[in-house]
Coordinates of C-alpha atoms in Angstrom, one line a residue:
Chain A
X28 CA -10.1 -29.0 19.7
X29 CA -13.2 -30.6 18.4
X30 CA -15.3 -27.7 19.6
X31 CA -12.8 -25.4 17.8
X32 CA -13.1 -27.3 14.6
X33 CA -16.9 -27.5 14.8
X34 CA -17.0 -23.7 15.4
X35 CA -14.8 -23.1 12.4
X36 CA -16.8 -25.5 10.3
X37 CA -20.1 -23.7 11.2
X38 CA -18.6 -20.3 10.4
X39 CA -17.3 -21.6 7.1
X40 CA -20.7 -23.1 6.2
X41 CA -22.4 -19.8 7.0
X42 CA -20.0 -17.8 5.0
X43 CA -20.2 -20.4 2.3
X44 CA -23.9 -19.7 2.0
X45 CA -23.2 -15.9 1.9
X46 CA -20.5 -16.3 -0.8
X47 CA -22.6 -18.7 -2.9
X48 CA -25.6 -16.4 -2.8
X49 CA -23.5 -13.3 -3.7
X50 CA -21.9 -15.3 -6.5
X51 CA -25.4 -15.9 -7.8
X52 CA -25.9 -12.2 -8.5
X53 CA -22.3 -11.3 -9.3
X54 CA -21.4 -14.4 -11.3
X55 CA -24.7 -15.2 -13.1
X56 CA -26.6 -12.0 -13.2
X57 CA -23.6 -9.6 -13.5
X58 CA -25.0 -7.4 -10.7
X59 CA -21.9 -6.3 -8.7
X60 CA -23.4 -5.8 -5.2
X61 CA -21.1 -4.5 -2.5
X62 CA -23.9 -4.6 0.0
X63 CA -24.3 -8.3 0.8
X64 CA -23.5 -7.8 4.5
X65 CA -26.6 -5.6 4.7
X66 CA -28.9 -8.5 4.0
X67 CA -26.8 -10.8 6.2
X68 CA -27.3 -8.3 9.0
X69 CA -31.1 -7.9 8.3
X70 CA -31.4 -11.7 8.5
X71 CA -29.3 -11.9 11.7
X72 CA -31.3 -9.2 13.5
X73 CA -34.7 -10.7 12.3
X74 CA -33.7 -14.2 13.3
X75 CA -32.4 -13.0 16.7
X76 CA -35.6 -11.1 17.4
X77 CA -37.6 -14.2 16.6
X78 CA -35.5 -16.3 18.9
X79 CA -35.6 -13.7 21.7
X80 CA -39.2 -12.8 21.6
X81 CA -41.2 -15.6 20.1
X82 CA -39.6 -19.1 20.1
X83 CA -36.0 -20.0 19.4
X84 CA -37.1 -22.3 16.6
X85 CA -34.4 -22.4 14.0
X86 CA -36.7 -23.0 11.1
X87 CA -39.0 -20.1 11.9
X88 CA -36.0 -17.8 12.5
X89 CA -34.7 -18.8 9.0
X90 CA -38.0 -18.2 7.3
X91 CA -38.6 -14.9 8.9
X92 CA -35.0 -13.8 8.2
X93 CA -35.4 -14.9 4.5
X94 CA -38.7 -13.0 4.2
X95 CA -37.3 -9.8 5.8
X96 CA -34.0 -9.8 3.8
X97 CA -35.8 -10.9 0.6
X98 CA -38.4 -8.2 1.0
X99 CA -35.9 -5.5 1.5
X100 CA -33.9 -6.7 -1.5
X101 CA -36.1 -4.4 -3.4
X102 CA -34.0 -1.5 -2.1
X103 CA -31.1 -2.9 -4.1
X104 CA -33.2 -4.2 -7.0
X105 CA -34.4 -0.7 -7.7
X106 CA -31.0 0.8 -8.6
X107 CA -30.1 -2.5 -10.3
X108 CA -32.9 -1.9 -12.8
X109 CA -31.9 1.7 -13.3
X110 CA -28.1 1.6 -13.7
X111 CA -25.3 -0.8 -14.4
X112 CA -21.6 -1.1 -13.8
X113 CA -19.8 1.5 -11.8
X114 CA -23.1 3.2 -11.0
X115 CA -24.6 0.2 -9.4
X116 CA -21.4 -0.5 -7.3
X117 CA -21.7 3.1 -6.1
X118 CA -25.4 2.6 -5.3
X119 CA -24.8 -0.5 -3.4
X120 CA -21.9 1.1 -1.5
X121 CA -24.3 3.9 -0.6
X122 CA -26.8 1.4 0.7
X123 CA -24.2 -0.3 2.7
X124 CA -23.0 2.9 4.4
X125 CA -26.6 3.9 5.2
X126 CA -27.4 0.5 6.5
X127 CA -24.4 0.5 8.8
X128 CA -25.5 3.8 10.3
X129 CA -29.1 2.5 10.6
X130 CA -28.0 -0.7 12.3
X131 CA -26.0 1.1 14.9
X132 CA -28.8 3.7 15.5
X133 CA -32.1 1.7 15.3
X134 CA -31.7 0.5 18.9
X135 CA -35.1 -1.0 19.3
X136 CA -34.5 -3.5 16.5
X137 CA -30.8 -4.0 16.6
X138 CA -29.7 -3.1 20.1
X139 CA -27.4 -0.4 18.7
X140 CA -23.6 -0.8 19.0
X141 CA -24.0 -3.1 22.0
X142 CA -26.0 -5.5 19.8
X143 CA -28.4 -8.2 20.8
X144 CA -27.2 -10.5 23.5
X145 CA -28.3 -13.8 25.1
X146 CA -30.0 -15.2 22.1
X147 CA -31.3 -18.6 23.2
X148 CA -29.9 -21.9 21.8
X149 CA -31.8 -22.9 18.6
X150 CA -34.3 -25.7 18.7
X151 CA -35.8 -27.8 15.9
X152 CA -39.2 -29.4 16.4
X153 CA -38.8 -28.8 20.2
X154 CA -35.3 -30.4 20.4
X155 CA -32.2 -28.3 21.0
X156 CA -29.8 -28.6 18.1
X157 CA -26.4 -27.2 17.2
X158 CA -26.1 -24.9 14.2
X159 CA -23.5 -26.9 12.3
X160 CA -25.9 -29.5 10.7
X161 CA -28.4 -26.7 10.0
X162 CA -25.8 -24.6 8.2
X163 CA -24.5 -27.6 6.3
X164 CA -28.0 -28.5 5.1
X165 CA -28.8 -24.9 4.1
X166 CA -25.5 -24.7 2.2
X167 CA -26.2 -27.9 0.4
X168 CA -29.7 -26.8 -0.5
X169 CA -28.4 -23.4 -1.8
X170 CA -25.7 -25.1 -3.8
X171 CA -28.2 -27.5 -5.2
X172 CA -30.6 -24.7 -6.1
X173 CA -27.8 -22.8 -7.7
X174 CA -26.8 -25.8 -9.8
X175 CA -30.4 -26.3 -10.9
X176 CA -30.8 -22.6 -11.7
X177 CA -27.5 -22.6 -13.6
X178 CA -28.8 -25.3 -16.0
X179 CA -32.4 -24.2 -16.1
X180 CA -34.0 -21.5 -18.2
X181 CA -33.8 -18.9 -15.4
X182 CA -30.0 -19.3 -15.0
X183 CA -29.6 -19.1 -18.8
X184 CA -31.6 -15.9 -18.9
X185 CA -29.5 -14.4 -16.2
X186 CA -26.3 -15.3 -18.0
X187 CA -27.7 -13.9 -21.2
X188 CA -28.5 -10.6 -19.6
X189 CA -25.1 -10.5 -17.9
X190 CA -23.3 -10.9 -21.3
X191 CA -25.6 -8.7 -23.4
X192 CA -28.5 -7.1 -21.7
X193 CA -30.0 -5.5 -24.8
X194 CA -29.8 -8.7 -26.8
X195 CA -31.5 -10.6 -24.0
X196 CA -34.3 -8.0 -23.9
X197 CA -34.6 -8.1 -27.7
X198 CA -35.1 -11.9 -27.5
X199 CA -38.1 -11.3 -25.3
X200 CA -36.6 -11.9 -21.9
X201 CA -38.1 -9.9 -19.1
X202 CA -34.9 -8.3 -17.8
X203 CA -36.6 -6.4 -14.9
X204 CA -38.3 -9.5 -13.5
X205 CA -35.2 -11.7 -13.9
X206 CA -33.0 -9.2 -12.1
X207 CA -35.5 -8.7 -9.3
X208 CA -35.9 -12.4 -8.8
X209 CA -32.1 -13.0 -8.8
X210 CA -31.7 -10.3 -6.1
X211 CA -34.6 -11.8 -4.1
X212 CA -33.0 -15.2 -4.1
X213 CA -29.6 -14.0 -3.2
X214 CA -30.7 -11.7 -0.4
X215 CA -33.1 -14.2 1.1
X216 CA -30.2 -16.7 1.2
X217 CA -28.0 -14.1 2.9
X218 CA -30.8 -13.6 5.4
X219 CA -30.8 -17.3 6.2
X220 CA -27.1 -17.2 6.7
X221 CA -27.6 -14.2 9.0
X222 CA -30.2 -16.0 11.1
X223 CA -27.9 -19.1 11.5
X224 CA -25.0 -16.7 12.4
X225 CA -27.1 -15.1 15.1
X226 CA -28.2 -18.4 16.5
X227 CA -24.7 -19.8 16.4
X228 CA -23.0 -16.9 18.2
X229 CA -26.0 -16.1 20.4
X230 CA -24.8 -12.5 20.0
X231 CA -24.9 -10.1 17.1
X232 CA -23.8 -6.5 16.7
X233 CA -23.3 -4.1 13.9
X234 CA -19.5 -4.9 13.6
X235 CA -20.4 -8.1 11.6
X236 CA -22.4 -6.2 9.0
X237 CA -20.1 -3.5 7.9
X238 CA -18.6 -2.7 4.5
X239 CA -15.5 -4.7 5.5
X240 CA -17.7 -7.8 5.8
X241 CA -19.3 -7.2 2.4
X242 CA -15.8 -6.9 0.9
X243 CA -14.6 -10.1 2.6
X244 CA -17.6 -12.0 1.1
X245 CA -16.8 -10.4 -2.3
X246 CA -13.2 -11.5 -1.9
X247 CA -14.3 -15.0 -1.2
X248 CA -16.4 -15.1 -4.4
X249 CA -13.6 -13.6 -6.5
X250 CA -10.7 -15.6 -5.1
X251 CA -12.8 -18.8 -5.5
X252 CA -14.0 -17.9 -9.0
X253 CA -17.1 -16.0 -10.0
X254 CA -19.8 -17.9 -11.9
X255 CA -18.6 -21.3 -10.7
X256 CA -20.5 -23.6 -8.3
X257 CA -17.7 -24.5 -5.9
X258 CA -15.5 -21.4 -6.2
X259 CA -17.3 -19.3 -3.6
X260 CA -17.2 -22.1 -1.0
X261 CA -13.5 -22.8 -1.6
X262 CA -12.9 -19.0 -1.3
X263 CA -14.8 -19.0 2.0
X264 CA -12.7 -22.0 3.3
X265 CA -9.4 -20.3 2.2
X266 CA -10.2 -16.9 3.7
X267 CA -11.6 -18.2 6.9
X268 CA -8.8 -20.6 7.6
X269 CA -6.3 -17.8 7.0
X270 CA -6.6 -16.2 10.5
X271 CA -6.5 -19.7 12.1
X272 CA -3.4 -20.5 10.1
X273 CA -1.7 -17.1 10.9
X274 CA -2.3 -17.6 14.6
X275 CA 0.3 -20.4 14.4
X276 CA 2.9 -18.4 12.6
X277 CA 5.3 -17.4 15.4
X278 CA 7.0 -14.2 14.1
X279 CA 3.8 -12.2 13.7
X280 CA 2.8 -10.3 16.8
X281 CA -0.7 -11.1 17.9
X282 CA -1.9 -7.5 17.6
X283 CA -0.9 -7.4 13.9
X284 CA -2.6 -10.7 12.8
X285 CA -5.7 -8.9 11.7
X286 CA -3.7 -6.4 9.6
X287 CA -1.5 -9.1 8.1
X288 CA -4.6 -11.1 7.2
X289 CA -6.2 -8.1 5.5
X290 CA -3.0 -7.4 3.6
X291 CA -2.9 -11.0 2.4
X292 CA -6.4 -11.0 1.1
X293 CA -6.0 -7.5 -0.4
X294 CA -2.9 -8.6 -2.2
X295 CA -4.6 -11.9 -3.3
X296 CA -7.5 -9.9 -4.8
X297 CA -5.2 -7.6 -6.7
X298 CA -2.8 -10.3 -8.0
X299 CA -5.6 -12.6 -9.0
X300 CA -7.3 -9.8 -11.0
X301 CA -4.0 -9.1 -12.8
X302 CA -3.0 -12.7 -13.5
X303 CA -6.1 -14.9 -13.2
X304 CA -9.3 -12.9 -13.3
X305 CA -11.5 -16.0 -13.5
X306 CA -10.4 -17.0 -9.9
X307 CA -8.9 -20.2 -8.6
X308 CA -11.7 -22.5 -9.7
X309 CA -12.7 -20.7 -12.8
X310 CA -9.5 -21.4 -14.4
X311 CA -9.6 -25.1 -13.8
X312 CA -13.0 -25.8 -15.2
X313 CA -13.4 -23.4 -18.0
X314 CA -9.9 -22.3 -19.0
X315 CA -9.2 -18.8 -20.2
X316 CA -12.5 -18.5 -22.1
X317 CA -14.3 -17.0 -19.2
X318 CA -11.7 -14.4 -18.6
Chain B
X22 CA -25.8 31.2 14.6
X23 CA -25.3 27.5 14.9
X24 CA -26.5 27.3 11.3
X25 CA -24.0 29.8 10.0
X26 CA -21.2 28.0 11.9
X27 CA -22.2 24.7 10.4
X28 CA -22.6 26.2 6.9
X29 CA -19.0 27.7 7.1
X30 CA -17.7 24.4 8.4
X31 CA -19.4 22.6 5.6
X32 CA -17.9 24.9 3.0
X33 CA -14.4 24.2 4.4
X34 CA -15.0 20.4 4.3
X35 CA -16.7 20.7 0.9
X36 CA -13.8 22.6 -0.6
X37 CA -11.5 19.8 0.3
X38 CA -14.0 17.2 -1.0
X39 CA -14.3 19.1 -4.2
X40 CA -10.5 19.0 -4.8
X41 CA -10.3 15.2 -4.2
X42 CA -13.4 14.6 -6.3
X43 CA -12.1 16.7 -9.2
X44 CA -9.0 14.5 -9.2
X45 CA -11.1 11.3 -9.3
X46 CA -13.4 12.8 -12.0
X47 CA -10.4 13.8 -14.1
X48 CA -9.0 10.3 -14.0
X49 CA -12.4 8.6 -14.5
X50 CA -13.4 11.0 -17.3
X51 CA -10.2 10.8 -19.3
X52 CA -9.3 7.1 -18.9
X53 CA -12.6 5.4 -18.0
X54 CA -10.8 3.7 -15.1
X55 CA -12.8 3.5 -11.9
X56 CA -9.8 4.4 -9.8
X57 CA -11.0 3.1 -6.5
X58 CA -7.6 3.5 -4.9
X59 CA -7.9 7.3 -5.3
X60 CA -8.5 7.6 -1.6
X61 CA -5.3 5.8 -1.0
X62 CA -3.4 8.6 -2.7
X63 CA -5.0 10.9 -0.3
X64 CA -4.0 8.8 2.7
X65 CA -0.4 8.4 1.5
X66 CA -0.1 12.1 0.8
X67 CA -1.5 13.0 4.2
X68 CA 0.9 10.7 6.1
X69 CA 3.9 11.8 4.0
X70 CA 3.2 15.3 5.1
X71 CA 2.7 14.2 8.7
X72 CA 6.1 12.4 8.7
X73 CA 7.9 15.4 7.3
X74 CA 6.2 17.7 9.8
X75 CA 6.9 15.5 12.8
X76 CA 10.5 15.2 11.5
X77 CA 10.8 18.9 11.9
X78 CA 11.0 19.7 8.2
X79 CA 9.4 23.0 7.0
X80 CA 5.8 22.8 5.7
X81 CA 6.7 23.4 2.1
X82 CA 8.9 20.3 1.9
X83 CA 6.1 18.3 3.5
X84 CA 3.7 19.6 0.9
X85 CA 6.0 18.8 -2.0
X86 CA 6.6 15.3 -0.5
X87 CA 2.9 14.8 -0.2
X88 CA 2.2 15.8 -3.8
X89 CA 5.1 13.6 -5.0
X90 CA 3.9 10.6 -3.1
X91 CA 0.4 10.9 -4.4
X92 CA 1.6 11.3 -8.0
X93 CA 3.9 8.3 -7.7
X94 CA 1.2 6.2 -6.3
X95 CA -1.2 7.2 -9.0
X96 CA 1.4 6.5 -11.7
X97 CA 2.3 3.1 -10.1
X98 CA -1.3 2.1 -10.1
X99 CA -1.7 3.0 -13.7
X100 CA 1.4 1.2 -14.8
X101 CA 1.5 -1.9 -12.6
X102 CA -2.2 -2.6 -12.0
X103 CA -4.6 -1.0 -14.5
X104 CA -2.5 -1.4 -17.6
X105 CA -1.9 -5.1 -17.2
X106 CA -5.5 -5.7 -16.5
X107 CA -6.7 -3.7 -19.5
X108 CA -4.3 -5.7 -21.7
X109 CA -6.3 -8.9 -21.3
X110 CA -9.8 -7.5 -20.6
X111 CA -11.4 -4.3 -19.6
X112 CA -14.2 -5.3 -17.4
X113 CA -14.7 -2.6 -14.9
X114 CA -15.3 -5.0 -12.1
X115 CA -11.9 -6.5 -12.5
X116 CA -10.4 -3.1 -12.2
X117 CA -12.5 -2.2 -9.3
X118 CA -11.6 -5.3 -7.3
X119 CA -7.9 -4.9 -8.1
X120 CA -7.9 -1.3 -6.9
X121 CA -9.9 -2.3 -3.8
X122 CA -7.3 -4.9 -3.0
X123 CA -4.5 -2.3 -3.2
X124 CA -6.5 0.1 -1.0
X125 CA -6.9 -2.6 1.7
X126 CA -3.2 -3.5 1.6
X127 CA -2.1 0.1 1.9
X128 CA -4.6 0.9 4.6
X129 CA -3.2 -1.9 6.8
X130 CA 0.4 -1.1 6.0
X131 CA -0.2 2.5 7.0
X132 CA -1.9 1.3 10.2
X133 CA 1.1 -1.0 11.0
X134 CA 3.8 1.6 10.3
X135 CA 2.2 4.8 11.5
X136 CA -0.1 3.4 14.2
X137 CA -3.8 3.2 14.2
X138 CA -6.2 5.9 15.2
X139 CA -6.2 9.7 14.6
X140 CA -3.0 11.6 14.0
X141 CA -3.0 15.3 13.3
X142 CA -0.6 18.2 12.7
X143 CA -0.6 20.9 15.3
X144 CA -0.4 24.4 13.7
X145 CA -1.5 27.8 14.7
X146 CA -3.4 27.9 11.5
X147 CA -6.2 25.8 12.9
X148 CA -6.8 27.9 15.9
X149 CA -10.2 29.4 15.6
X150 CA -11.1 33.0 16.5
X151 CA -14.5 34.5 17.0
X152 CA -15.3 36.5 13.8
X153 CA -19.0 37.1 14.5
X154 CA -20.9 36.6 17.7
X155 CA -20.8 32.8 18.2
X156 CA -19.2 32.1 14.9
X157 CA -15.6 30.8 15.0
X158 CA -13.3 30.6 12.0
X159 CA -9.7 29.4 11.8
X160 CA -7.2 30.9 9.2
X161 CA -7.3 27.4 7.7
X162 CA -10.8 28.1 6.4
X163 CA -9.5 30.8 4.2
X164 CA -6.5 28.8 3.1
X165 CA -8.8 25.8 2.2
X166 CA -11.0 28.0 0.0
X167 CA -8.1 29.9 -1.5
X168 CA -6.3 26.6 -2.4
X169 CA -9.5 25.2 -3.9
X170 CA -10.1 28.3 -6.0
X171 CA -6.5 28.6 -7.2
X172 CA -6.2 24.9 -8.1
X173 CA -9.5 24.9 -10.0
X174 CA -8.5 28.0 -11.9
X175 CA -5.2 26.3 -12.7
X176 CA -6.8 23.0 -13.7
X177 CA -9.3 24.7 -16.0
X178 CA -6.5 26.8 -17.6
X179 CA -4.5 23.6 -18.1
X180 CA -7.4 21.7 -19.6
X181 CA -8.4 24.5 -22.0
X182 CA -5.2 26.4 -22.8
X183 CA -2.4 23.8 -23.1
X184 CA -1.9 21.1 -25.7
X185 CA -1.7 18.3 -23.1
X186 CA -4.9 19.5 -21.4
X187 CA -6.8 19.7 -24.7
X188 CA -5.5 16.2 -25.6
X189 CA -6.8 14.9 -22.2
X190 CA -10.2 16.2 -22.9
X191 CA -10.0 14.6 -26.4
X192 CA -9.0 11.3 -24.8
X193 CA -12.2 11.5 -22.7
X194 CA -14.3 12.0 -25.8
X195 CA -12.9 9.7 -28.4
X196 CA -9.7 7.7 -27.7
X197 CA -9.7 6.1 -31.2
X198 CA -9.8 9.4 -33.0
X199 CA -7.0 10.6 -30.7
X200 CA -4.8 7.7 -31.7
X201 CA -5.6 8.3 -35.3
X202 CA -4.2 11.7 -34.9
X203 CA -0.9 10.2 -33.7
X204 CA -1.2 11.0 -30.0
X205 CA -0.3 8.5 -27.4
X206 CA -3.2 7.5 -25.2
X207 CA -0.8 5.7 -22.9
X208 CA 1.2 8.8 -22.1
X209 CA -2.0 10.9 -21.7
X210 CA -3.5 8.4 -19.3
X211 CA -0.4 8.6 -17.2
X212 CA -0.7 12.4 -17.3
X213 CA -4.3 12.1 -16.1
X214 CA -3.2 9.9 -13.2
X215 CA -0.4 12.2 -12.2
X216 CA -2.5 15.3 -12.3
X217 CA -5.6 13.7 -10.8
X218 CA -3.7 12.1 -7.9
X219 CA -1.8 15.3 -7.2
X220 CA -5.1 17.0 -6.7
X221 CA -5.7 14.8 -3.6
X222 CA -2.5 15.9 -1.9
X223 CA -3.5 19.5 -0.9
X224 CA -6.8 18.3 0.5
X225 CA -5.0 15.6 2.5
X226 CA -2.6 18.0 4.0
X227 CA -5.3 20.5 5.0
X228 CA -7.3 17.6 6.5
X229 CA -4.2 16.6 8.5
X230 CA -4.2 20.1 9.9
X231 CA -7.9 20.2 10.8
X232 CA -9.7 17.0 11.6
X233 CA -6.7 14.8 11.5
X234 CA -6.0 11.6 9.6
X235 CA -6.4 7.9 10.3
X236 CA -5.4 4.9 8.3
X237 CA -9.0 4.3 7.1
X238 CA -9.7 7.9 6.0
X239 CA -8.9 7.0 2.3
X240 CA -12.1 4.9 2.3
X241 CA -14.3 7.7 3.3
X242 CA -12.6 10.1 1.0
X243 CA -12.9 7.7 -1.9
X244 CA -16.6 7.1 -1.3
X245 CA -17.2 10.9 -1.2
X246 CA -15.2 11.4 -4.4
X247 CA -17.2 8.7 -6.1
X248 CA -20.5 10.1 -4.9
X249 CA -19.5 13.6 -6.0
X250 CA -18.4 12.4 -9.4
X251 CA -21.7 10.6 -10.0
X252 CA -23.9 13.3 -8.5
X253 CA -22.1 15.9 -10.5
X254 CA -22.3 13.9 -13.7
X255 CA -19.5 11.7 -15.0
X256 CA -17.2 13.6 -17.3
X257 CA -17.8 17.0 -15.8
X258 CA -15.1 18.3 -13.5
X259 CA -17.2 21.3 -12.7
X260 CA -20.1 19.0 -11.7
X261 CA -17.8 16.9 -9.5
X262 CA -16.4 19.9 -7.7
X263 CA -19.8 21.5 -7.2
X264 CA -21.2 18.2 -5.9
X265 CA -18.2 17.7 -3.6
X266 CA -18.9 21.1 -2.1
X267 CA -22.6 20.4 -1.8
X268 CA -22.0 17.0 -0.1
X269 CA -19.6 18.7 2.4
X270 CA -22.2 21.4 3.2
X271 CA -25.1 18.8 3.3
X272 CA -23.1 16.6 5.7
X273 CA -22.4 19.6 8.0
X274 CA -25.7 21.4 7.9
X275 CA -27.5 18.1 8.5
X276 CA -26.0 18.2 12.0
X277 CA -28.5 20.9 12.9
X278 CA -31.3 18.4 12.5
X279 CA -29.7 15.0 13.2
X280 CA -26.9 13.6 15.4
X281 CA -23.4 13.3 14.1
X282 CA -23.6 9.6 13.4
X283 CA -25.9 10.3 10.6
X284 CA -23.7 12.8 8.8
X285 CA -22.1 10.2 6.5
X286 CA -25.5 8.6 5.8
X287 CA -26.8 11.9 4.6
X288 CA -24.2 12.0 1.8
X289 CA -25.1 8.5 0.7
X290 CA -28.8 9.2 0.8
X291 CA -28.1 12.0 -1.7
X292 CA -26.0 9.7 -3.8
X293 CA -28.7 6.9 -3.7
X294 CA -31.4 9.3 -4.6
X295 CA -29.4 10.6 -7.6
X296 CA -28.7 7.2 -8.9
X297 CA -32.3 6.2 -8.8
X298 CA -33.8 9.5 -10.1
X299 CA -31.2 11.1 -12.1
X300 CA -28.3 8.8 -12.9
X301 CA -26.7 11.2 -15.3
X302 CA -26.1 13.8 -12.5
X303 CA -26.2 17.6 -12.6
X304 CA -24.2 18.2 -15.8
X305 CA -23.8 14.7 -17.2
X306 CA -25.2 13.5 -20.5
X307 CA -27.3 10.4 -20.3
X308 CA -25.4 7.5 -21.8
X309 CA -25.8 3.8 -22.2
X310 CA -22.8 1.6 -21.8

């Protein structure tokens, strides 16, 4: 039971990181990316390769993952600079679909559909550690960084260009640089989450990095509340405890649990958008002004 | 000869993509609603036809049922989801997420009710015969093309010759002026949803007869429609249809050079390239929003 709870807590922390970083681009910069799982996947594969072929050092894996995912964030920053709104969503969907194919075909790097197996247990300074404390520390750091950025000049710039891009530009803000940096930060964070995910499961394959996963993370952010500090984390907790909770409901056949879970979160997304577009947390802290 | 076979196959797929994409483009152009659940209309129409067919009903009843289901779904989305959202705020992302949620719900419901995995309709129309050495065509190829051509002719006649059609185009260009002339933009946007969603039904039925349906097909169809609308240029039905045809052909012809797994990636590569280099598409006008 303790092992079960620890496992759930680790997964929640990892998805908390994902949701918090996605919230950073969606909630603050107003860039609606539906390709977050791509960078999660890049980080996971990079971290797994480091652990498999160099040393299973958690810190090194995270750094490499952050560099790879952050570097490739340019793929998404490029369309973000060119287009907005529906067009960007379309571009990120396109990237997600291409990446899914690439992940299942680039067998040398990703192991194809079979994935990468037998990733060694992570170590830190030569000692074997479990992923839970690492994930919690990373989550805390990312939330801290988000809170700092939110108050600082950079966060204000992002919010300004989210609300009125032309006005922000007219006031001398460098829109291109701000957007690129925001993407870089968010994707590097997703990469770290990926590396931790790979080390925790000691197995990764393309199934975890598909569009469904991107949508799940997006749902976490939205259900929790975009643009809030704690919203995404709360969204991650709610959506991840859902399957655990449904497993105890007697009248749902085991084969349908997955479908019922998806129906619940789909319904939650739609109803929230109709009745409470600011999300669960958004309403508490800021009232209807943000809607 | 393989190339010719792939090209013809691509034209057949492309004709169906073009129909669905034109429906999406009509809705998006007229109402500015990013109807992400358009693929769901497609799924529902396909399964409605499948149920009628398996129930032993004649094909035309199934076709009517498919069209009716698609239209009802489109109208229900407009009334129950999009309109309430637009009443308090119009942010496109809110609309997108709400539609996405509905698509997820319906996909899983269909999976639970109709079973997961591919289901198709057996007809003699999809039996291929050799028309040229090594080139096989089924009667359904001609049907798909004829349906696409007839429906486009009908749609353009509707948009240019009838009052309602002209009003729809006016709605796309200037909703405020339209209201000033005393027309109801609410009624027109319902019309756009009804006509646009109905366009998905024939494509869904023909797909059920050829490659078959699964509960997640709406997703794929939606992504293709969206890609075609953007590649063709938002606001241009002709562009969307042409781009849909092109994407179908590209997807199919690409098989000559790469493995099947890459077919979908090819479409999105085209989309991605368009967004970066020519966001306004073939026939679109560059616009800032």
